[in-house]
Amino acid sequence: MASTQRYRGRGGPSSGRAPRGSACLNCRRRKFKCDGARPICGPCIRSNREFDCEYTDGPTRSPTQVLEDNISRLEARIYELEHPETVTPSVTLYDPRSAQPVAGPSRVSAPQAPNMPISGPFSGQPEPAAFLAPPQSVQTLNPNFGSDPSPEVIQMLIGHFLPHASQVGFFLHPARFVARATNPQAFTLALALLSAVCLWGARLSRDPALLAHEPVFLQRAVHSVATALAHPPAHALVHAIQAEVLLANYFFTANRLLEGRYHCNAAVALVLSCRLNKLRAVLDDAATAAAVRGVELPPPADAVEEGERINALWSVFILDKSWAVTVGSPSHFNGSPGAQVDTPWPLDIEEYEYGGMHPGVQGSRTAQAFLEDVVPDAEGISSLARLAKGAALFERATRLASQWTPAMVYVEQFATDFLVLDSVIDQFVASLPPIETAPTQNGARTLLLTYTFALAATIQVHGTLKQTGGGTAQEKDVAAAHAAAAALDGIDLAQLPFVDPILAILWTSVCRVLIGEVARVRVLWTSALLHDGDTAAATLEAEHDGHLTALHKILDAMAALAPAAPLMAVQAAKIRQEFEGTPP
């Protein structure tokens, strides 16, 4: 209450509803009745969303509006990379490191944003410092605030980070990363990457003394990623991609989805600009390459360096496929010419130490061939490859489900597409090893996520097929929800303080199926008690209790993981609220 009164004294109405057009951006989006209090309104204070309370009636654009503009510009650049046939060198662009303009590709129309030049990330010569300008909301912060962490603190933060690194998209070789991070020569590791790792190390430490520095590491990471490639050695390009992936997952974990989307898009744009999606491609169209290539990486020094590049592509692919569903935007790896993935399925990073891929291994339409069930899926059995397949199945199923309407003309073809996808999902799940056989807890976490991706895809498929009358197996979505809950039996949650944040979204989908079943069975149970006798009622009671047990198992897992992941806490609260609304 004191906090509310403190803000009330700074202007704006103290009660009632704000005049038309003067509500804050968050209240408008969430359809709340804003009271117009400045700088933070009452509804945003009460819902603990002070960070999102912004007004758009001032002389300048709000931080969120600027960030949305920047996202639009990133997406426009990605569109160019996806569709190189539409790009013509008709616009003169300014290279900030040169006194002369340089030629570069034209753009599709996109809103202009401060500190985000019209050029793409690599036009003629790389200009990623301009391309990766941070969101305005953090641009005014001083990147030199506070003292630099000592080598001992950096080592401590890395120690907190590495056990959970795979859960936030870390794809670099761990031993080489540590060697670079602890090397007294500062130029062996990009500052953006080191800052992002320190940021995550502080978040995962649970140490109040380290957590107090989390905002400093965040501002440094966001600012340094904007200038990470100003004068890059070869490895800095891959390090910048890694930093963007870590930042995207940090913001997604913090339930700051717009900022997460921004950094996810930046990672996608860098990957496509470097053509990491065309490594070892069977066919590489020279015209396409000339149209989209703005920077050409030198040949990898060895198999491990090649592996880092391959795994960078697939880690960004997973990030994009995972969160496109959540933020409601299409995946950028959509099969268009510049974005088609022809890179072979990845190995786990340790495997590259022993020679990596055979020289004859090549790729073509790698993800699409898997989704279309074109060839038997005999490749891609590393944990990272399986995770990429699971993410691809989830995104594909969700995208198809979003296209369904009762009035659609081609219902039969739509159902056929779903059934083909359902077959691919079933084959994929059958190929996965049991979670309890994973040799490490980290491997078990990754396998849990892979299973949950595939089972959430099944839920999407069969939830939609029920509406189409597609003649699918009865209650397969319910069985998938129970399987997702049962998958937790192979995990020791006490040893896992953190998991990939996308599990919060996947578990929400699973819980909604279980809540629907609890509500359905309660109605039947009540009817059976009145009309069908004790035997039928006892059967329904057992079914009800089974659904309830599965639901609480997932909610308990979400509660255990919530301290390190605000998104997990938010999604768990939503599920509990929905469950409380079911008829008794």
PDB file of C-alpha atoms in Angstrom, residues 404-408 410-412 414-416 461-472:
ATOM      1  CA  TRP A 404      -8.118 -24.680 -38.400  1.00  0.00           C
ATOM      2  CA  THR A 405     -11.558 -23.071 -38.628  1.00  0.00           C
ATOM      3  CA  PRO A 406     -14.915 -24.904 -38.697  1.00  0.00           C
ATOM      4  CA  ALA A 407     -15.747 -23.228 -42.011  1.00  0.00           C
ATOM      5  CA  MET A 408     -12.532 -24.170 -43.828  1.00  0.00           C
ATOM      6  CA  TYR A 410     -10.347 -28.384 -47.363  1.00  0.00           C
ATOM      7  CA  VAL A 411     -11.144 -30.176 -44.108  1.00  0.00           C
ATOM      8  CA  GLU A 412     -10.221 -33.628 -45.434  1.00  0.00           C
ATOM      9  CA  PHE A 414      -6.249 -30.660 -43.433  1.00  0.00           C
ATOM     10  CA  ALA A 415      -7.020 -33.810 -41.437  1.00  0.00           C
ATOM     11  CA  THR A 416      -4.709 -35.825 -43.700  1.00  0.00           C
ATOM     12  CA  VAL A 461      -2.762 -32.509 -33.312  1.00  0.00           C
ATOM     13  CA  HIS A 462      -5.496 -34.451 -31.564  1.00  0.00           C
ATOM     14  CA  GLY A 463      -7.128 -31.482 -29.913  1.00  0.00           C
ATOM     15  CA  THR A 464      -7.693 -30.105 -33.407  1.00  0.00           C
ATOM     16  CA  LEU A 465      -8.629 -33.440 -34.989  1.00  0.00           C
ATOM     17  CA  LYS A 466     -11.429 -33.775 -32.448  1.00  0.00           C
ATOM     18  CA  GLN A 467     -12.929 -30.637 -33.951  1.00  0.00           C
ATOM     19  CA  THR A 468     -12.539 -31.837 -37.536  1.00  0.00           C
ATOM     20  CA  GLY A 469     -14.103 -35.246 -36.941  1.00  0.00           C
ATOM     21  CA  GLY A 470     -10.929 -36.722 -38.397  1.00  0.00           C
ATOM     22  CA  GLY A 471     -11.536 -40.188 -37.045  1.00  0.00           C
ATOM     23  CA  THR A 472      -8.393 -40.181 -34.927  1.00  0.00           C
TER      24      THR A 472
END
